[in-house]
Short mmCIF file of N, CA and C in Angstrom, two decimals:
data_model
loop_
_atom_site.label_atom_id
_atom_site.label_comp_id
_atom_site.label_asym_id
_atom_site.label_seq_id
_atom_site.Cartn_x
_atom_site.Cartn_y
_atom_site.Cartn_z
N MET T 27 -5.24 3.55 20.90
CA MET T 27 -3.98 4.19 20.56
C MET T 27 -4.25 5.60 20.09
N GLY T 28 -3.48 6.55 20.52
CA GLY T 28 -3.68 7.95 20.17
C GLY T 28 -3.27 8.27 18.75
N MET T 29 -3.68 9.43 18.30
CA MET T 29 -3.34 9.89 16.96
C MET T 29 -1.84 10.12 16.85
N LEU T 30 -1.26 9.65 15.76
CA LEU T 30 0.15 9.88 15.52
C LEU T 30 0.35 11.33 15.12
N GLN T 31 1.36 11.96 15.64
CA GLN T 31 1.58 13.37 15.35
C GLN T 31 2.56 13.59 14.20
N SER T 32 3.59 12.80 14.12
CA SER T 32 4.53 12.91 13.00
C SER T 32 5.42 11.69 13.02
N SER T 33 6.05 11.40 11.89
CA SER T 33 6.94 10.24 11.86
C SER T 33 8.17 10.47 12.73
N GLN T 34 8.49 11.74 13.02
CA GLN T 34 9.63 12.00 13.89
C GLN T 34 9.30 11.66 15.34
N SER T 35 8.05 11.90 15.76
CA SER T 35 7.69 11.61 17.15
C SER T 35 7.24 10.17 17.32
N TYR T 36 6.95 9.49 16.24
CA TYR T 36 6.56 8.09 16.31
C TYR T 36 7.75 7.28 15.83
N ASN T 37 8.15 6.33 16.59
CA ASN T 37 9.33 5.55 16.27
C ASN T 37 8.99 4.48 15.24
N LEU T 38 9.14 4.80 13.95
CA LEU T 38 8.82 3.86 12.89
C LEU T 38 9.90 2.78 12.80
N PRO T 39 9.48 1.53 12.61
CA PRO T 39 10.47 0.48 12.38
C PRO T 39 11.23 0.76 11.08
N PRO T 40 12.42 0.21 10.95
CA PRO T 40 13.19 0.44 9.72
C PRO T 40 12.50 -0.20 8.52
N THR T 41 12.77 0.36 7.36
CA THR T 41 12.23 -0.19 6.13
C THR T 41 12.99 -1.46 5.77
N PRO T 42 12.25 -2.56 5.53
CA PRO T 42 12.95 -3.77 5.10
C PRO T 42 13.62 -3.55 3.75
N ASP T 43 14.62 -4.35 3.47
CA ASP T 43 15.33 -4.27 2.20
C ASP T 43 14.53 -5.06 1.17
N TYR T 44 13.68 -4.37 0.40
CA TYR T 44 12.83 -5.04 -0.57
C TYR T 44 13.63 -5.46 -1.79
N HIS T 45 13.08 -6.42 -2.48
CA HIS T 45 13.70 -6.86 -3.73
C HIS T 45 13.71 -5.69 -4.72
N SER T 46 14.84 -5.44 -5.32
CA SER T 46 14.89 -4.39 -6.33
C SER T 46 14.46 -4.94 -7.69
N LYS T 47 14.56 -6.24 -7.84
CA LYS T 47 14.17 -6.86 -9.10
C LYS T 47 12.68 -7.20 -9.02
N LYS T 48 11.91 -6.60 -9.87
CA LYS T 48 10.47 -6.84 -9.85
C LYS T 48 10.15 -8.01 -10.77
N PRO T 49 9.51 -9.05 -10.24
CA PRO T 49 9.23 -10.23 -11.05
C PRO T 49 8.21 -9.92 -12.14
N GLN T 50 8.46 -10.38 -13.33
CA GLN T 50 7.53 -10.21 -14.43
C GLN T 50 7.16 -11.59 -14.97
N PRO T 51 5.88 -11.97 -14.81
CA PRO T 51 5.47 -13.26 -15.33
C PRO T 51 5.52 -13.28 -16.86
N GLN T 52 5.63 -14.46 -17.40
CA GLN T 52 5.58 -14.64 -18.84
C GLN T 52 4.14 -14.40 -19.29
N PRO T 53 3.93 -14.06 -20.57
CA PRO T 53 2.57 -13.76 -21.03
C PRO T 53 1.55 -14.85 -20.73
N SER T 54 1.97 -16.11 -20.71
CA SER T 54 1.03 -17.20 -20.46
C SER T 54 0.73 -17.40 -18.98
N GLU T 55 1.48 -16.74 -18.11
CA GLU T 55 1.29 -16.88 -16.67
C GLU T 55 0.23 -15.91 -16.16
N PRO T 56 -0.52 -16.33 -15.14
CA PRO T 56 -1.41 -15.35 -14.50
C PRO T 56 -0.58 -14.36 -13.69
N ALA T 57 -1.14 -13.19 -13.44
CA ALA T 57 -0.43 -12.20 -12.63
C ALA T 57 -0.08 -12.79 -11.27
N LEU T 58 -1.04 -13.47 -10.67
CA LEU T 58 -0.84 -14.09 -9.36
C LEU T 58 -1.42 -15.49 -9.37
N THR T 59 -0.76 -16.39 -8.69
CA THR T 59 -1.31 -17.73 -8.53
C THR T 59 -2.37 -17.70 -7.44
N ASP T 60 -3.16 -18.76 -7.36
CA ASP T 60 -4.16 -18.86 -6.30
C ASP T 60 -3.50 -18.81 -4.93
N LEU T 61 -2.35 -19.45 -4.80
CA LEU T 61 -1.63 -19.45 -3.52
C LEU T 61 -1.17 -18.04 -3.16
N GLN T 62 -0.66 -17.30 -4.13
CA GLN T 62 -0.23 -15.93 -3.86
C GLN T 62 -1.41 -15.04 -3.45
N ILE T 63 -2.53 -15.21 -4.12
CA ILE T 63 -3.73 -14.45 -3.75
C ILE T 63 -4.13 -14.78 -2.32
N GLU T 64 -4.11 -16.05 -1.98
CA GLU T 64 -4.48 -16.46 -0.62
C GLU T 64 -3.50 -15.89 0.42
N MET T 65 -2.21 -15.89 0.11
CA MET T 65 -1.23 -15.32 1.05
C MET T 65 -1.48 -13.82 1.25
N ILE T 66 -1.76 -13.11 0.17
CA ILE T 66 -2.03 -11.68 0.28
C ILE T 66 -3.28 -11.45 1.11
N ARG T 67 -4.33 -12.21 0.81
CA ARG T 67 -5.59 -12.03 1.55
C ARG T 67 -5.45 -12.37 3.03
N SER T 68 -4.81 -13.48 3.33
CA SER T 68 -4.69 -13.86 4.75
C SER T 68 -3.80 -12.87 5.51
N SER T 69 -2.80 -12.33 4.85
CA SER T 69 -1.96 -11.30 5.48
C SER T 69 -2.76 -10.03 5.70
N TRP T 70 -3.51 -9.63 4.69
CA TRP T 70 -4.30 -8.41 4.77
C TRP T 70 -5.35 -8.51 5.88
N GLU T 71 -5.95 -9.68 6.03
CA GLU T 71 -6.98 -9.87 7.06
C GLU T 71 -6.45 -9.61 8.47
N LYS T 72 -5.16 -9.77 8.66
CA LYS T 72 -4.56 -9.52 9.97
C LYS T 72 -4.29 -8.04 10.21
N VAL T 73 -4.24 -7.26 9.15
CA VAL T 73 -3.91 -5.83 9.26
C VAL T 73 -5.17 -4.95 9.20
N ILE T 74 -6.13 -5.34 8.37
CA ILE T 74 -7.29 -4.48 8.11
C ILE T 74 -8.16 -4.22 9.35
N PRO T 75 -8.25 -5.09 10.35
CA PRO T 75 -9.07 -4.74 11.51
C PRO T 75 -8.64 -3.43 12.19
N ASN T 76 -7.39 -3.06 12.05
CA ASN T 76 -6.89 -1.82 12.63
C ASN T 76 -6.51 -0.86 11.50
N LYS T 77 -7.46 -0.67 10.57
CA LYS T 77 -7.14 0.06 9.34
C LYS T 77 -6.81 1.53 9.56
N LYS T 78 -7.40 2.16 10.55
CA LYS T 78 -7.08 3.57 10.80
C LYS T 78 -5.60 3.70 11.18
N HIS T 79 -5.16 2.90 12.12
CA HIS T 79 -3.77 2.93 12.56
C HIS T 79 -2.82 2.60 11.40
N HIS T 80 -3.12 1.52 10.69
CA HIS T 80 -2.23 1.11 9.60
C HIS T 80 -2.27 2.09 8.43
N GLY T 81 -3.42 2.71 8.18
CA GLY T 81 -3.50 3.74 7.15
C GLY T 81 -2.65 4.95 7.51
N GLU T 82 -2.70 5.34 8.78
CA GLU T 82 -1.85 6.45 9.24
C GLU T 82 -0.38 6.08 9.12
N LEU T 83 -0.04 4.86 9.50
CA LEU T 83 1.36 4.41 9.37
C LEU T 83 1.82 4.46 7.92
N LEU T 84 0.94 4.06 7.00
CA LEU T 84 1.29 4.07 5.58
C LEU T 84 1.72 5.47 5.16
N PHE T 85 0.95 6.47 5.56
CA PHE T 85 1.30 7.84 5.16
C PHE T 85 2.52 8.37 5.89
N HIS T 86 2.68 7.99 7.13
CA HIS T 86 3.90 8.40 7.84
C HIS T 86 5.13 7.82 7.13
N LYS T 87 5.04 6.56 6.73
CA LYS T 87 6.16 5.94 6.03
C LYS T 87 6.36 6.58 4.66
N LEU T 88 5.26 6.81 3.95
CA LEU T 88 5.35 7.44 2.63
C LEU T 88 6.05 8.79 2.72
N PHE T 89 5.67 9.59 3.70
CA PHE T 89 6.26 10.92 3.83
C PHE T 89 7.68 10.87 4.39
N GLU T 90 8.02 9.78 5.05
CA GLU T 90 9.40 9.61 5.50
C GLU T 90 10.31 9.33 4.31
N ILE T 91 9.85 8.47 3.38
CA ILE T 91 10.70 8.11 2.25
C ILE T 91 10.56 9.07 1.07
N ALA T 92 9.46 9.82 1.03
CA ALA T 92 9.25 10.79 -0.06
C ALA T 92 8.58 12.05 0.51
N PRO T 93 9.33 12.85 1.28
CA PRO T 93 8.74 14.01 1.95
C PRO T 93 8.10 15.02 0.99
N ASN T 94 8.58 15.07 -0.23
CA ASN T 94 8.03 16.01 -1.21
C ASN T 94 6.56 15.72 -1.53
N LEU T 95 6.11 14.51 -1.28
CA LEU T 95 4.72 14.17 -1.59
C LEU T 95 3.72 14.82 -0.64
N LYS T 96 4.18 15.28 0.52
CA LYS T 96 3.28 15.96 1.46
C LYS T 96 2.56 17.13 0.79
N ASP T 97 3.26 17.80 -0.12
CA ASP T 97 2.70 18.99 -0.76
C ASP T 97 1.49 18.68 -1.64
N LEU T 98 1.30 17.42 -1.99
CA LEU T 98 0.17 17.04 -2.84
C LEU T 98 -1.13 16.87 -2.07
N PHE T 99 -1.04 16.86 -0.75
CA PHE T 99 -2.20 16.56 0.08
C PHE T 99 -2.67 17.81 0.81
N PRO T 100 -3.99 17.99 0.91
CA PRO T 100 -4.51 19.19 1.59
C PRO T 100 -4.15 19.25 3.07
N PHE T 101 -3.87 18.12 3.67
CA PHE T 101 -3.50 18.11 5.10
C PHE T 101 -2.01 18.34 5.30
N GLY T 102 -1.21 18.25 4.25
CA GLY T 102 0.24 18.49 4.35
C GLY T 102 0.87 17.70 5.47
N SER T 103 1.43 18.38 6.43
CA SER T 103 2.10 17.74 7.57
C SER T 103 1.21 17.68 8.81
N ASP T 104 -0.05 18.06 8.67
CA ASP T 104 -0.96 18.07 9.82
C ASP T 104 -1.60 16.70 10.00
N PHE T 105 -0.91 15.85 10.73
CA PHE T 105 -1.38 14.48 10.92
C PHE T 105 -2.54 14.39 11.92
N SER T 106 -2.90 15.49 12.53
CA SER T 106 -4.07 15.49 13.42
C SER T 106 -5.32 15.94 12.67
N SER T 107 -5.16 16.30 11.41
CA SER T 107 -6.28 16.78 10.60
C SER T 107 -7.27 15.66 10.30
N PRO T 108 -8.56 15.96 10.37
CA PRO T 108 -9.56 14.98 9.95
C PRO T 108 -9.39 14.58 8.48
N LEU T 109 -8.85 15.48 7.66
CA LEU T 109 -8.59 15.15 6.26
C LEU T 109 -7.53 14.04 6.14
N PHE T 110 -6.53 14.10 7.01
CA PHE T 110 -5.49 13.06 7.02
C PHE T 110 -6.11 11.71 7.36
N THR T 111 -6.88 11.67 8.44
CA THR T 111 -7.50 10.41 8.86
C THR T 111 -8.44 9.89 7.78
N ALA T 112 -9.24 10.77 7.20
CA ALA T 112 -10.18 10.36 6.16
C ALA T 112 -9.45 9.78 4.95
N HIS T 113 -8.37 10.43 4.54
CA HIS T 113 -7.64 9.93 3.38
C HIS T 113 -6.96 8.60 3.68
N ALA T 114 -6.39 8.47 4.87
CA ALA T 114 -5.76 7.21 5.27
C ALA T 114 -6.79 6.08 5.23
N LEU T 115 -7.99 6.34 5.73
CA LEU T 115 -9.05 5.33 5.71
C LEU T 115 -9.51 5.03 4.29
N ASN T 116 -9.61 6.07 3.45
CA ASN T 116 -10.00 5.85 2.05
C ASN T 116 -8.99 4.96 1.32
N VAL T 117 -7.72 5.20 1.56
CA VAL T 117 -6.68 4.38 0.93
C VAL T 117 -6.79 2.94 1.40
N MET T 118 -6.95 2.76 2.70
CA MET T 118 -7.07 1.39 3.23
C MET T 118 -8.32 0.70 2.69
N ASN T 119 -9.41 1.42 2.54
CA ASN T 119 -10.63 0.84 1.97
C ASN T 119 -10.43 0.46 0.51
N ALA T 120 -9.69 1.28 -0.23
CA ALA T 120 -9.41 0.97 -1.63
C ALA T 120 -8.53 -0.28 -1.74
N VAL T 121 -7.53 -0.37 -0.88
CA VAL T 121 -6.67 -1.56 -0.89
C VAL T 121 -7.49 -2.79 -0.48
N ASP T 122 -8.36 -2.63 0.50
CA ASP T 122 -9.22 -3.73 0.93
C ASP T 122 -10.08 -4.22 -0.23
N PHE T 123 -10.66 -3.30 -0.98
CA PHE T 123 -11.45 -3.65 -2.15
C PHE T 123 -10.60 -4.43 -3.15
N ALA T 124 -9.40 -3.94 -3.40
CA ALA T 124 -8.50 -4.60 -4.35
C ALA T 124 -8.14 -6.01 -3.89
N VAL T 125 -7.80 -6.15 -2.63
CA VAL T 125 -7.42 -7.47 -2.10
C VAL T 125 -8.58 -8.45 -2.22
N LYS T 126 -9.78 -7.99 -1.91
CA LYS T 126 -10.96 -8.86 -1.99
C LYS T 126 -11.29 -9.26 -3.42
N ASN T 127 -10.83 -8.48 -4.38
CA ASN T 127 -11.17 -8.72 -5.78
C ASN T 127 -9.98 -9.08 -6.66
N LEU T 128 -8.90 -9.54 -6.06
CA LEU T 128 -7.71 -9.90 -6.83
C LEU T 128 -7.99 -10.94 -7.90
N ASP T 129 -8.96 -11.80 -7.65
CA ASP T 129 -9.28 -12.86 -8.60
C ASP T 129 -10.48 -12.50 -9.48
N LYS T 130 -10.89 -11.24 -9.45
CA LYS T 130 -12.04 -10.78 -10.24
C LYS T 130 -11.65 -9.55 -11.05
N PRO T 131 -10.88 -9.74 -12.12
CA PRO T 131 -10.41 -8.58 -12.89
C PRO T 131 -11.55 -7.75 -13.48
N ASP T 132 -12.68 -8.37 -13.77
CA ASP T 132 -13.81 -7.62 -14.31
C ASP T 132 -14.37 -6.62 -13.29
N VAL T 133 -14.15 -6.86 -12.01
CA VAL T 133 -14.57 -5.95 -10.94
C VAL T 133 -13.43 -5.00 -10.59
N LEU T 134 -12.23 -5.53 -10.50
CA LEU T 134 -11.08 -4.77 -10.02
C LEU T 134 -10.56 -3.75 -11.03
N VAL T 135 -10.40 -4.15 -12.27
CA VAL T 135 -9.78 -3.27 -13.27
C VAL T 135 -10.54 -1.96 -13.46
N PRO T 136 -11.87 -1.96 -13.58
CA PRO T 136 -12.56 -0.66 -13.71
C PRO T 136 -12.32 0.26 -12.50
N LYS T 137 -12.29 -0.31 -11.30
CA LYS T 137 -12.05 0.49 -10.10
C LYS T 137 -10.63 1.07 -10.12
N LEU T 138 -9.65 0.25 -10.52
CA LEU T 138 -8.27 0.73 -10.61
C LEU T 138 -8.14 1.82 -11.67
N ASN T 139 -8.84 1.64 -12.79
CA ASN T 139 -8.83 2.68 -13.83
C ASN T 139 -9.43 3.98 -13.32
N GLU T 140 -10.52 3.87 -12.56
CA GLU T 140 -11.16 5.05 -11.97
C GLU T 140 -10.20 5.76 -11.01
N LEU T 141 -9.52 4.99 -10.17
CA LEU T 141 -8.53 5.58 -9.25
C LEU T 141 -7.39 6.24 -10.02
N GLY T 142 -6.96 5.59 -11.09
CA GLY T 142 -5.90 6.15 -11.92
C GLY T 142 -6.30 7.48 -12.54
N GLN T 143 -7.54 7.56 -13.03
CA GLN T 143 -8.03 8.81 -13.61
C GLN T 143 -8.13 9.90 -12.56
N THR T 144 -8.58 9.54 -11.37
CA THR T 144 -8.69 10.51 -10.28
C THR T 144 -7.33 11.09 -9.92
N HIS T 145 -6.31 10.24 -9.94
CA HIS T 145 -4.97 10.67 -9.53
C HIS T 145 -4.14 11.23 -10.68
N ALA T 146 -4.62 11.11 -11.91
CA ALA T 146 -3.86 11.58 -13.08
C ALA T 146 -3.59 13.08 -13.01
N VAL T 147 -4.49 13.83 -12.40
CA VAL T 147 -4.31 15.29 -12.32
C VAL T 147 -3.05 15.67 -11.54
N PHE T 148 -2.56 14.76 -10.72
CA PHE T 148 -1.36 15.06 -9.91
C PHE T 148 -0.07 14.76 -10.67
N GLU T 149 -0.19 14.15 -11.85
CA GLU T 149 0.96 13.84 -12.69
C GLU T 149 2.07 13.13 -11.91
N LEU T 150 1.67 12.11 -11.17
CA LEU T 150 2.63 11.34 -10.39
C LEU T 150 3.52 10.51 -11.30
N THR T 151 4.75 10.36 -10.89
CA THR T 151 5.68 9.53 -11.65
C THR T 151 5.53 8.07 -11.22
N VAL T 152 6.07 7.18 -12.01
CA VAL T 152 6.07 5.77 -11.65
C VAL T 152 6.77 5.59 -10.31
N ARG T 153 7.86 6.29 -10.10
CA ARG T 153 8.60 6.16 -8.84
C ARG T 153 7.75 6.59 -7.65
N GLU T 154 6.96 7.63 -7.82
CA GLU T 154 6.10 8.08 -6.72
C GLU T 154 5.04 7.03 -6.38
N PHE T 155 4.51 6.35 -7.39
CA PHE T 155 3.60 5.24 -7.12
C PHE T 155 4.33 4.10 -6.43
N GLN T 156 5.58 3.88 -6.81
CA GLN T 156 6.37 2.83 -6.16
C GLN T 156 6.57 3.13 -4.68
N TYR T 157 6.73 4.39 -4.34
CA TYR T 157 6.85 4.76 -2.92
C TYR T 157 5.61 4.34 -2.14
N VAL T 158 4.46 4.53 -2.75
CA VAL T 158 3.21 4.11 -2.09
C VAL T 158 3.21 2.60 -1.91
N GLY T 159 3.59 1.87 -2.95
CA GLY T 159 3.66 0.41 -2.85
C GLY T 159 4.65 -0.05 -1.79
N GLU T 160 5.80 0.59 -1.75
CA GLU T 160 6.80 0.24 -0.74
C GLU T 160 6.27 0.52 0.67
N SER T 161 5.54 1.62 0.80
CA SER T 161 4.96 1.96 2.11
C SER T 161 3.90 0.94 2.51
N LEU T 162 3.12 0.49 1.54
CA LEU T 162 2.10 -0.52 1.81
C LEU T 162 2.74 -1.84 2.24
N ILE T 163 3.77 -2.26 1.55
CA ILE T 163 4.47 -3.49 1.93
C ILE T 163 5.06 -3.33 3.32
N TRP T 164 5.62 -2.17 3.60
CA TRP T 164 6.19 -1.91 4.93
C TRP T 164 5.12 -2.03 6.01
N VAL T 165 3.91 -1.48 5.74
CA VAL T 165 2.81 -1.56 6.71
C VAL T 165 2.46 -3.02 6.97
N LEU T 166 2.38 -3.82 5.92
CA LEU T 166 2.08 -5.24 6.12
C LEU T 166 3.20 -5.94 6.88
N ALA T 167 4.43 -5.65 6.52
CA ALA T 167 5.56 -6.26 7.23
C ALA T 167 5.55 -5.88 8.70
N THR T 168 5.25 -4.62 8.98
CA THR T 168 5.19 -4.15 10.36
C THR T 168 4.01 -4.77 11.10
N GLY T 169 2.86 -4.81 10.45
CA GLY T 169 1.66 -5.36 11.07
C GLY T 169 1.75 -6.85 11.33
N LEU T 170 2.42 -7.57 10.44
CA LEU T 170 2.53 -9.02 10.59
C LEU T 170 3.70 -9.43 11.47
N GLY T 171 4.68 -8.57 11.61
CA GLY T 171 5.84 -8.90 12.45
C GLY T 171 6.54 -10.15 11.95
N ASP T 172 6.76 -11.10 12.85
CA ASP T 172 7.49 -12.32 12.50
C ASP T 172 6.74 -13.21 11.51
N SER T 173 5.44 -12.96 11.32
CA SER T 173 4.67 -13.76 10.36
C SER T 173 4.94 -13.34 8.92
N PHE T 174 5.55 -12.17 8.73
CA PHE T 174 5.86 -11.69 7.38
C PHE T 174 7.09 -12.43 6.89
N HIS T 175 6.99 -13.00 5.68
CA HIS T 175 8.12 -13.75 5.14
C HIS T 175 8.27 -13.48 3.64
N THR T 176 9.33 -14.02 3.09
CA THR T 176 9.71 -13.75 1.71
C THR T 176 8.61 -14.09 0.71
N LYS T 177 7.89 -15.19 0.93
CA LYS T 177 6.84 -15.56 -0.03
C LYS T 177 5.70 -14.55 -0.04
N ILE T 178 5.38 -13.99 1.12
CA ILE T 178 4.37 -12.93 1.16
C ILE T 178 4.90 -11.70 0.45
N GLU T 179 6.12 -11.34 0.76
CA GLU T 179 6.73 -10.17 0.12
C GLU T 179 6.78 -10.34 -1.39
N ASP T 180 7.21 -11.50 -1.86
CA ASP T 180 7.28 -11.75 -3.30
C ASP T 180 5.91 -11.64 -3.95
N SER T 181 4.89 -12.14 -3.27
CA SER T 181 3.52 -12.06 -3.80
C SER T 181 3.06 -10.61 -3.89
N LEU T 182 3.36 -9.83 -2.86
CA LEU T 182 2.98 -8.41 -2.87
C LEU T 182 3.72 -7.65 -3.96
N VAL T 183 5.01 -7.89 -4.09
CA VAL T 183 5.80 -7.23 -5.13
C VAL T 183 5.25 -7.57 -6.50
N ARG T 184 4.96 -8.84 -6.72
CA ARG T 184 4.42 -9.28 -8.01
C ARG T 184 3.07 -8.60 -8.27
N CYS T 185 2.25 -8.51 -7.26
CA CYS T 185 0.93 -7.88 -7.40
C CYS T 185 1.05 -6.40 -7.71
N LEU T 186 1.90 -5.71 -6.98
CA LEU T 186 2.01 -4.25 -7.12
C LEU T 186 2.71 -3.81 -8.40
N TRP T 187 3.65 -4.60 -8.89
CA TRP T 187 4.44 -4.15 -10.03
C TRP T 187 4.29 -5.02 -11.26
N TYR T 188 3.22 -5.78 -11.33
CA TYR T 188 2.95 -6.59 -12.51
C TYR T 188 2.47 -5.68 -13.63
N ASN T 189 3.09 -5.80 -14.80
CA ASN T 189 2.67 -5.02 -15.97
C ASN T 189 1.62 -5.80 -16.73
N HIS T 190 0.40 -5.30 -16.75
CA HIS T 190 -0.70 -6.01 -17.43
C HIS T 190 -0.67 -5.73 -18.91
#
């Protein structure tokens, strides 16, 4: 598949209507159940083999729903830039690491803290991070097609917006 040039020239599927209510577990509950972790992992395994394509889609969707974020990236609107491809792959690799370590907080939390510190210089708002999460869910929904269902979506929402 060729390099995507822009979200206008690539016919992106519509954004699903995600739950606006973010589930918050009670303090005694784990962030994710074993079943939810397994659903996330098995879904991710179907998308990650084509990580370059799905990483590019993630950014196309992100810039479609939050065009102002383009200004934060050195590649801006140049989707043919090697910087764009490299960043899309880096994001997908980071998500892959997170998915593989969902049940290992001692491994995952330091990496997430490191990513947070790296991105703190951009002074992103909570809403801007939510756009990234929404774009990631959209990529999974698009990649899974008819296999994507409410239980997977609920697991992803719980994972992305759980307050630790």
